[in-house]
PDB file of C-alpha atoms in Angstrom:
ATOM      1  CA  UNK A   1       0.000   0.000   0.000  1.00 53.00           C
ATOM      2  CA  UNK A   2       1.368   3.692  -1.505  1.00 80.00           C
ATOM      3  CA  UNK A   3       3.901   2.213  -3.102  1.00 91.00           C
ATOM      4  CA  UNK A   4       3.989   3.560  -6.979  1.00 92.00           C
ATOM      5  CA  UNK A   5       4.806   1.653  -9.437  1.00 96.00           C
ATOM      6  CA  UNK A   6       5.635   2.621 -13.046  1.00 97.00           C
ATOM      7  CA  UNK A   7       6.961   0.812 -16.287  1.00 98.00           C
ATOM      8  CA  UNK A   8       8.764   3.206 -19.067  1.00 98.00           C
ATOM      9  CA  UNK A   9       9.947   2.181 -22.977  1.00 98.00           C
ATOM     10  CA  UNK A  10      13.305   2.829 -24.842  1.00 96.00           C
ATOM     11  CA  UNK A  11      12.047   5.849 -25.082  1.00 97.00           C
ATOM     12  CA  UNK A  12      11.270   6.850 -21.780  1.00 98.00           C
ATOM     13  CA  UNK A  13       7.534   6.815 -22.401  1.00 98.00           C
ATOM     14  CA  UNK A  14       5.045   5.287 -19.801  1.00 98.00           C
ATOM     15  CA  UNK A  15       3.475   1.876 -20.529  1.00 98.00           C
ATOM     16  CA  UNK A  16       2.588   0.424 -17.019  1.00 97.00           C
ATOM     17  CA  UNK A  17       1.605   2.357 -13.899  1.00 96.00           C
ATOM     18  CA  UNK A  18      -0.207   1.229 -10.771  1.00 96.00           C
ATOM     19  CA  UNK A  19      -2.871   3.234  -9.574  1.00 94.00           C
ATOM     20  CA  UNK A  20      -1.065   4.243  -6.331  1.00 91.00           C
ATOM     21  CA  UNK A  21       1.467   5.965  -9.058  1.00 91.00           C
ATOM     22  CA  UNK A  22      -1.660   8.010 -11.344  1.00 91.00           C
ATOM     23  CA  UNK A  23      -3.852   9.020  -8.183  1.00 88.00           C
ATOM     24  CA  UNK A  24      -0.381  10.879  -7.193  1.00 82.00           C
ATOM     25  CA  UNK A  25      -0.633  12.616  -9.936  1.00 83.00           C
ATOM     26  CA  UNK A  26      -4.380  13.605  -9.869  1.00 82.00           C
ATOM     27  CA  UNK A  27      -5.341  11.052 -12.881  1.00 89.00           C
ATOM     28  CA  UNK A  28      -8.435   8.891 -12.175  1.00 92.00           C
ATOM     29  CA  UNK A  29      -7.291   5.851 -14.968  1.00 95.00           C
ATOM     30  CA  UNK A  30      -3.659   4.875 -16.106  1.00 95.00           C
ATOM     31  CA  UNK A  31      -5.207   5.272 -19.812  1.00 95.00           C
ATOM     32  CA  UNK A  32      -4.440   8.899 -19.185  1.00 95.00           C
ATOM     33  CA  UNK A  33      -0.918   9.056 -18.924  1.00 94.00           C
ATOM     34  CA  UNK A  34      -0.003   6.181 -21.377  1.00 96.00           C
ATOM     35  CA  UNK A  35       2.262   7.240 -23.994  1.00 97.00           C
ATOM     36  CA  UNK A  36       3.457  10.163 -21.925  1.00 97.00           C
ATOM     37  CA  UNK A  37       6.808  11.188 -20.448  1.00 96.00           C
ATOM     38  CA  UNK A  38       8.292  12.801 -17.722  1.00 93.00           C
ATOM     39  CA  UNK A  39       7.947  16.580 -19.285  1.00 92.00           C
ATOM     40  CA  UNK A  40       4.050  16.257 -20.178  1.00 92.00           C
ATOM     41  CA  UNK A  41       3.532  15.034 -16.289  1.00 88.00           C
ATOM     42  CA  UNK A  42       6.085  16.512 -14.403  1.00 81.00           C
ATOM     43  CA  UNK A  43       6.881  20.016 -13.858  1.00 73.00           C
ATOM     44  CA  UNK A  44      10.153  20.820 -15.888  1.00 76.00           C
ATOM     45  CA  UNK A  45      13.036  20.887 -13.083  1.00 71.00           C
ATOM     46  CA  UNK A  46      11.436  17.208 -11.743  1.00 76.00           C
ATOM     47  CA  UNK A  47      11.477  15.964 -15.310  1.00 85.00           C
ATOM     48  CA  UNK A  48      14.917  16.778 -16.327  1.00 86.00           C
ATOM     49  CA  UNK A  49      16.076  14.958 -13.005  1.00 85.00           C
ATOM     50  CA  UNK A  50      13.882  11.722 -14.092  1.00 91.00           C
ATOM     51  CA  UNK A  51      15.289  11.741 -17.239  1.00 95.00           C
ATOM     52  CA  UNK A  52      18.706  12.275 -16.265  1.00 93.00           C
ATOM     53  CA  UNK A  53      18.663   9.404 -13.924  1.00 94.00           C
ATOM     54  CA  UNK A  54      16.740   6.973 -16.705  1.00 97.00           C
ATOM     55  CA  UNK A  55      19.566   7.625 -19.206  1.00 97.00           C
ATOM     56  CA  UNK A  56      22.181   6.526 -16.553  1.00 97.00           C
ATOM     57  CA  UNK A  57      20.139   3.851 -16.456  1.00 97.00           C
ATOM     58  CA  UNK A  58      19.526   2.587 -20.114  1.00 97.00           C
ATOM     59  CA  UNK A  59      23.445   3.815 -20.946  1.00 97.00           C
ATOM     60  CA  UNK A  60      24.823   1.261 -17.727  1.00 97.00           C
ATOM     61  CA  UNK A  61      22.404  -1.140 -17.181  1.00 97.00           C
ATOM     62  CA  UNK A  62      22.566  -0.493 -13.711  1.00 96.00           C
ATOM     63  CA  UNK A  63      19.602   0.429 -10.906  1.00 96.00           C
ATOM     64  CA  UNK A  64      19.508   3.097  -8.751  1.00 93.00           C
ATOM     65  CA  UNK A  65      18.431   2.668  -5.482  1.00 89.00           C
ATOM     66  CA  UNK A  66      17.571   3.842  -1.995  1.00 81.00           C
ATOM     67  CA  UNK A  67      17.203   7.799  -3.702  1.00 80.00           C
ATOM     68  CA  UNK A  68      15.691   9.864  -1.123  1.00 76.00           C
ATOM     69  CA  UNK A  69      13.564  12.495  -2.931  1.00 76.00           C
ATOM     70  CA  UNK A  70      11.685  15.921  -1.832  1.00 73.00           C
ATOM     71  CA  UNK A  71       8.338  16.330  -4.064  1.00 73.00           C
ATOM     72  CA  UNK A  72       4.863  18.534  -3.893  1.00 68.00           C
ATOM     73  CA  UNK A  73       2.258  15.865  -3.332  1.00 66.00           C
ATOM     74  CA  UNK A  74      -1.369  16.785  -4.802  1.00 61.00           C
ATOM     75  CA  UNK A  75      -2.211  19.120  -1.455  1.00 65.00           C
ATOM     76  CA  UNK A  76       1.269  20.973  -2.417  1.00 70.00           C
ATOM     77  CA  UNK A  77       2.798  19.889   0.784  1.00 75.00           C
ATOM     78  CA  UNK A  78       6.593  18.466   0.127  1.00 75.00           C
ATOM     79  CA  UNK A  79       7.106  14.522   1.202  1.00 78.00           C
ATOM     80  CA  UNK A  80      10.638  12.741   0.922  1.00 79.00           C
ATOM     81  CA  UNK A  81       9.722   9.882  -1.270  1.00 83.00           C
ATOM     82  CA  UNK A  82      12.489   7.198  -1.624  1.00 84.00           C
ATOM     83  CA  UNK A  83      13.067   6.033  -5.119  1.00 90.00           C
ATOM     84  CA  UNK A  84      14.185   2.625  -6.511  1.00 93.00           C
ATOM     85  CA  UNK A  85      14.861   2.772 -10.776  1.00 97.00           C
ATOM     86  CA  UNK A  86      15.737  -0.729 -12.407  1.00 98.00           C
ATOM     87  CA  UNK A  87      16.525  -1.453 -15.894  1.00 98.00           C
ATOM     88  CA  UNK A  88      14.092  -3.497 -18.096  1.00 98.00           C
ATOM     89  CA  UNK A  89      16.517  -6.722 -20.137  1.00 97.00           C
ATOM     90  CA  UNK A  90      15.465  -8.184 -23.215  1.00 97.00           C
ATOM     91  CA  UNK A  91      16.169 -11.998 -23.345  1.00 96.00           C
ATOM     92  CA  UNK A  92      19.353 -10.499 -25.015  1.00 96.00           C
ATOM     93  CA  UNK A  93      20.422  -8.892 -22.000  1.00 96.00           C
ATOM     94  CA  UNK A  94      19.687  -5.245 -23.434  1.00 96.00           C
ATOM     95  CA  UNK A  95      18.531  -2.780 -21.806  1.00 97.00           C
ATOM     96  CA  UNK A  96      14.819  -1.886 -23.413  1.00 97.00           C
ATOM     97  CA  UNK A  97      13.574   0.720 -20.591  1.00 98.00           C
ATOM     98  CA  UNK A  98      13.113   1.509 -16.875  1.00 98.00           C
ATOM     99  CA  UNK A  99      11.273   0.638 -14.410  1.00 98.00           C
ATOM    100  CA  UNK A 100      10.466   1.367 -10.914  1.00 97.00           C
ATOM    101  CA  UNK A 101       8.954   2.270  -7.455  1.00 95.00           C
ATOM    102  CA  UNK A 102       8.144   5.484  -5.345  1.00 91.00           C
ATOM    103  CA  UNK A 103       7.465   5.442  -1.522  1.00 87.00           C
ATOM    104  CA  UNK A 104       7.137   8.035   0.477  1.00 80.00           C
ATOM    105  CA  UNK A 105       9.292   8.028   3.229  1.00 73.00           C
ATOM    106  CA  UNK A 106       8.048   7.576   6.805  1.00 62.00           C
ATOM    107  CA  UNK A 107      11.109   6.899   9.083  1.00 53.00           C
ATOM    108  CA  UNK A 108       9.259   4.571  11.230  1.00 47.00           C
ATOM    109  CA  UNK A 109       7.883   2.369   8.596  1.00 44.00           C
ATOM    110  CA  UNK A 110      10.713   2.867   5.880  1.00 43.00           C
ATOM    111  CA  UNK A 111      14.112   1.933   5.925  1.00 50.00           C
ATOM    112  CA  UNK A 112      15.229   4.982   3.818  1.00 52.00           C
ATOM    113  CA  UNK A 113      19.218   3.366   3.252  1.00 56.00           C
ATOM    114  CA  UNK A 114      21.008   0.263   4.905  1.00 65.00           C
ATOM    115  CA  UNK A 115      23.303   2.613   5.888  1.00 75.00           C
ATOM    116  CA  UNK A 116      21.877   3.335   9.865  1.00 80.00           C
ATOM    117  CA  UNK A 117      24.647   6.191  10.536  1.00 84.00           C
ATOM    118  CA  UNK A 118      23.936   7.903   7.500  1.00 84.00           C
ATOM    119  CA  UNK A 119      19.859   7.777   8.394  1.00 81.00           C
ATOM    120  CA  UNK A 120      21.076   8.791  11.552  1.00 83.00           C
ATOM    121  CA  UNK A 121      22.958  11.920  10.421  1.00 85.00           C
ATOM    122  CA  UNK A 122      20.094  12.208   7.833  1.00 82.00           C
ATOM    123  CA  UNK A 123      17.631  13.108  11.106  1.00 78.00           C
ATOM    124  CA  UNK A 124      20.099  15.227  12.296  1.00 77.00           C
ATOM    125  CA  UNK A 125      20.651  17.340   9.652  1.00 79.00           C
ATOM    126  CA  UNK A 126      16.070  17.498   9.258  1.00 73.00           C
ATOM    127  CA  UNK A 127      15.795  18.077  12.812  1.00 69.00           C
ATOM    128  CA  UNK A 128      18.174  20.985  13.422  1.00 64.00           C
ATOM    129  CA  UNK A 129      17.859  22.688  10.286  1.00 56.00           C
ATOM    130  CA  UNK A 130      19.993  25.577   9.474  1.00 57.00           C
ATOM    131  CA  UNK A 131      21.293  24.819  12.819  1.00 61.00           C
ATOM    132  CA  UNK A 132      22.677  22.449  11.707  1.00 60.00           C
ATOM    133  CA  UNK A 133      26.532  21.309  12.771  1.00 64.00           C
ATOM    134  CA  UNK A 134      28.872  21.588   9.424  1.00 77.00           C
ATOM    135  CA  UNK A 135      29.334  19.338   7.506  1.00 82.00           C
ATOM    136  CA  UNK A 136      33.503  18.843   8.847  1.00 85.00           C
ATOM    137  CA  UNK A 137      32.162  18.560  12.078  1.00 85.00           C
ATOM    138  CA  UNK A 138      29.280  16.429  11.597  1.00 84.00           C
ATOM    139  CA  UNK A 139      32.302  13.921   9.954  1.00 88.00           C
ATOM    140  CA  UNK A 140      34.347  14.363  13.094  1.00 89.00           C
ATOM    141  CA  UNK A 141      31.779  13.813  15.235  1.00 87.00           C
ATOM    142  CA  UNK A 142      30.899  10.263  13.688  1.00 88.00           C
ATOM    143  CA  UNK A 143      34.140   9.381  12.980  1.00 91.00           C
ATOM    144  CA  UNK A 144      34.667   9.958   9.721  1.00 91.00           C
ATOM    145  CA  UNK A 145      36.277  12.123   7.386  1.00 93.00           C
ATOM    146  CA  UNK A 146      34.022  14.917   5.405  1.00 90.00           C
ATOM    147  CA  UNK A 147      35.296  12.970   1.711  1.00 92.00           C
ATOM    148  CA  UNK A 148      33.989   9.754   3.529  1.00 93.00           C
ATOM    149  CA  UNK A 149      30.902  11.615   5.140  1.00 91.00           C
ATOM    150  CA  UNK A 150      30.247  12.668   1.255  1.00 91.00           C
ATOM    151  CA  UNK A 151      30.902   9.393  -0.375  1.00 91.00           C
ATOM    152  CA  UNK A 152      28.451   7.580   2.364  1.00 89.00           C
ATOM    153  CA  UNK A 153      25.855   9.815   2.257  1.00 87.00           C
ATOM    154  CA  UNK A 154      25.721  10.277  -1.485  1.00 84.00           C
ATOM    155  CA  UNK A 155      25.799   6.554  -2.185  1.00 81.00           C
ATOM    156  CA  UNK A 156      23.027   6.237   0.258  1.00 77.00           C
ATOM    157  CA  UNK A 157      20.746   8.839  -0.615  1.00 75.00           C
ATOM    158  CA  UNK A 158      21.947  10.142  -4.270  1.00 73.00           C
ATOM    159  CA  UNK A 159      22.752  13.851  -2.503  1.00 79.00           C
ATOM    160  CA  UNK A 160      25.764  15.302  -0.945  1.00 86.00           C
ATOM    161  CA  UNK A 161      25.117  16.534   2.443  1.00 88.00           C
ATOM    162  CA  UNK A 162      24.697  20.003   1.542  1.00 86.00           C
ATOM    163  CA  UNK A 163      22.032  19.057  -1.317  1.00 84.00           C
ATOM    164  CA  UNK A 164      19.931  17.199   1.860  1.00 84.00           C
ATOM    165  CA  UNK A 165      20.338  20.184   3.706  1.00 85.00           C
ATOM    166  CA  UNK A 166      18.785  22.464   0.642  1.00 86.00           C
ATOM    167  CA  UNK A 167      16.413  20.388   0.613  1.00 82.00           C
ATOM    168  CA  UNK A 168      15.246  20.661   4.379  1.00 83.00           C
ATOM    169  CA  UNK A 169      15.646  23.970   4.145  1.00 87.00           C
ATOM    170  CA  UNK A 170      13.036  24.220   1.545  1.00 88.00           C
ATOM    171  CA  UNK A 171      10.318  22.044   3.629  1.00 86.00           C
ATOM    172  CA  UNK A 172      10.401  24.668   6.304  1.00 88.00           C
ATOM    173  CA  UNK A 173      10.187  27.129   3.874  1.00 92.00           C
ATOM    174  CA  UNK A 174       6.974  25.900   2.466  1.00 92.00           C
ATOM    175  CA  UNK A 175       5.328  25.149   6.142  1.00 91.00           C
ATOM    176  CA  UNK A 176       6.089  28.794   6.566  1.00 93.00           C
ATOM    177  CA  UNK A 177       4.402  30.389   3.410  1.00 94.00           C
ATOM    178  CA  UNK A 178       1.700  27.485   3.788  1.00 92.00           C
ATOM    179  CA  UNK A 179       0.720  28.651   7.313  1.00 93.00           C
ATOM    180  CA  UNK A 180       2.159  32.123   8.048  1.00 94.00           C
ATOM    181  CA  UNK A 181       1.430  35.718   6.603  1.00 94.00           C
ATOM    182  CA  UNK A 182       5.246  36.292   7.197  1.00 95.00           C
ATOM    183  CA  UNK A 183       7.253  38.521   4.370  1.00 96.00           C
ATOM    184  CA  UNK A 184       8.935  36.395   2.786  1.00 96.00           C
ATOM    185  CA  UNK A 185      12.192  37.852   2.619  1.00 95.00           C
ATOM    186  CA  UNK A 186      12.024  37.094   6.391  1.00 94.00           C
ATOM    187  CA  UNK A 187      11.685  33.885   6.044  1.00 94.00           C
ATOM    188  CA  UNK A 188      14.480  33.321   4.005  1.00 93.00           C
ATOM    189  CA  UNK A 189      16.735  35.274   6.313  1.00 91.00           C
ATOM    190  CA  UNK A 190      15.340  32.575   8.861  1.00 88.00           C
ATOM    191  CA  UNK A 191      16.440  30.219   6.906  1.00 88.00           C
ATOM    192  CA  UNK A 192      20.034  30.876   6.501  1.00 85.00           C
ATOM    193  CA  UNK A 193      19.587  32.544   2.913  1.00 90.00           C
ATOM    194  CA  UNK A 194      21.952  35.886   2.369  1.00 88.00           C
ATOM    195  CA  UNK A 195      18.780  37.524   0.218  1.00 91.00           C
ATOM    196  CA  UNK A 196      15.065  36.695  -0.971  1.00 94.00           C
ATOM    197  CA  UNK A 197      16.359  36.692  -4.381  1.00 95.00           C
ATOM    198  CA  UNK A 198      19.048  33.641  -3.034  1.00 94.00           C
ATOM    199  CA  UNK A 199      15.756  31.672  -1.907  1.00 95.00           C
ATOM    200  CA  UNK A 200      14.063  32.379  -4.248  1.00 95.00           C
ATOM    201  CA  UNK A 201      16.003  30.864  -6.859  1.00 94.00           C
ATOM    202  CA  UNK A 202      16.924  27.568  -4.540  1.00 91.00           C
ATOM    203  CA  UNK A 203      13.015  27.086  -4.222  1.00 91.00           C
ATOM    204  CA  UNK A 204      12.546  27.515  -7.685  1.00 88.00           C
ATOM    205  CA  UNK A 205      15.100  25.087  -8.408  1.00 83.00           C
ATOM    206  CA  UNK A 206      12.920  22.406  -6.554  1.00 80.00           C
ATOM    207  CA  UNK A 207      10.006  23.325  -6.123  1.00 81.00           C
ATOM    208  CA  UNK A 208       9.382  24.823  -9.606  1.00 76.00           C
ATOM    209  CA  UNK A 209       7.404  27.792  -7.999  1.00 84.00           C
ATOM    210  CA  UNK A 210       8.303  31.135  -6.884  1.00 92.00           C
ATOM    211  CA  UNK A 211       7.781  30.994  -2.878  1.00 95.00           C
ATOM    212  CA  UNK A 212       5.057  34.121  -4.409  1.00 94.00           C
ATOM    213  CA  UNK A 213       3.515  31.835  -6.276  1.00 91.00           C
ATOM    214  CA  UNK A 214       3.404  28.873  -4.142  1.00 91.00           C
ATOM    215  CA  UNK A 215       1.868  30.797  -1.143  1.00 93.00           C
ATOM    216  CA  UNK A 216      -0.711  31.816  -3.838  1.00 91.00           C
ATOM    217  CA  UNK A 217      -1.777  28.435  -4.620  1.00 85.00           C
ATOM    218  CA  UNK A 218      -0.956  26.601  -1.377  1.00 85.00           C
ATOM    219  CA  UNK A 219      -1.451  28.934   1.745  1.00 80.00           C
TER     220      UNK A 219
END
């Protein structure tokens, strides 16, 4: 139960999704996306990322696992979702397209990595926000050096520390334009941004919406 499922051609076009995968997406059959890819369903910034990964993919014949994802679900609140992407063999052994599953990520259901000092970091990092030791310390403190720290953390969750950070960062922001009247320009001071014109491009980058924009259709 919420687990997605989809099924994707040579040509990274769907041809299988389960309808835990289509609801997400605000689709009442899987008729409707059929055919499709990424850039007709997703908005741009998510869809270059999908297809980027898919091409690794197709060009190694290699999965990606255990990606730990931040993504609007269909009440515009961000969820991590971990992400598992396989490649589809022909009885040749070639690689004829991609499939794979999304889950959203509850830490007390979900084993996010099988790495448990990297999850453990991974809370740390969530809970303390911009707070939030650096990343040289945070090494230090768990025995490790920050290329090691890197290495782990990336192989874990396909992002650096820093990109896992971003990405926090950017959940509080949207809690705060969801549920607060505050200018925005203080909230990204709150947030460790030098400027609203910094956040703004960061939560662009992600969220693909303006914070403006997004407190106009979410809050």
């Amino acid at each position: 139960e919420g687990v997605s499922f989809f099924a994707k051609d040579r040509k990274f076009c769907l041809i299988y999704a389960n309808p835990s995968f289509y609801r997400r997406l605000g689709l009442k059959s899987q008729k409707e996306l059929l055919g499709k890819n990424d850039f007709e369903l997703f908005p741009e910034p998510l869809a270059k990322k999908f297809r980027k990964d898919d091409e690794w993919i197709i060009e190694t014949s290699k999965p990606m696992t255990g990606l730990v994802e931040l993504f609007l679900n269909l009440q515009g609140i961000p969820a991590w979702y971990q992400t598992n992407k396989f490649p589809i063999m022909n009885k040749e052994d070639k690689p004829i397209g991609v499939m794979g599953t999304v889950q959203k990520y509850d830490k007390d259901s979900l084993g996010v990595t099988r790495d448990r000092k990297i999850e453990s970091i991974m809370e740390q990092l969530r809970a303390e926000g911009i707070n939030a030791p650096s990343i040289n310390r945070l090494a230090k403190a768990n025995g490790m050096s920050h290329r090691q720290l890197n290495r782990r953390f990336k192989e874990a969750t396909g992002l650096t520390p820093q990109q896992f950070m971003m990405r926090s960062r950017i959940e509080q922001a949207c809690e705060e334009l969801r549920e607060s009247d505050r200018p925005i320009s203080d909230i990204a001071y709150e947030l460790g941004f030098c400027d609203q014109s910094a956040f703004t491009a960061q939560f662009r980058k992600r969220m693909a919406l303006t914070p403006k924009k997004y407190r106009e259709q979410y809050g």
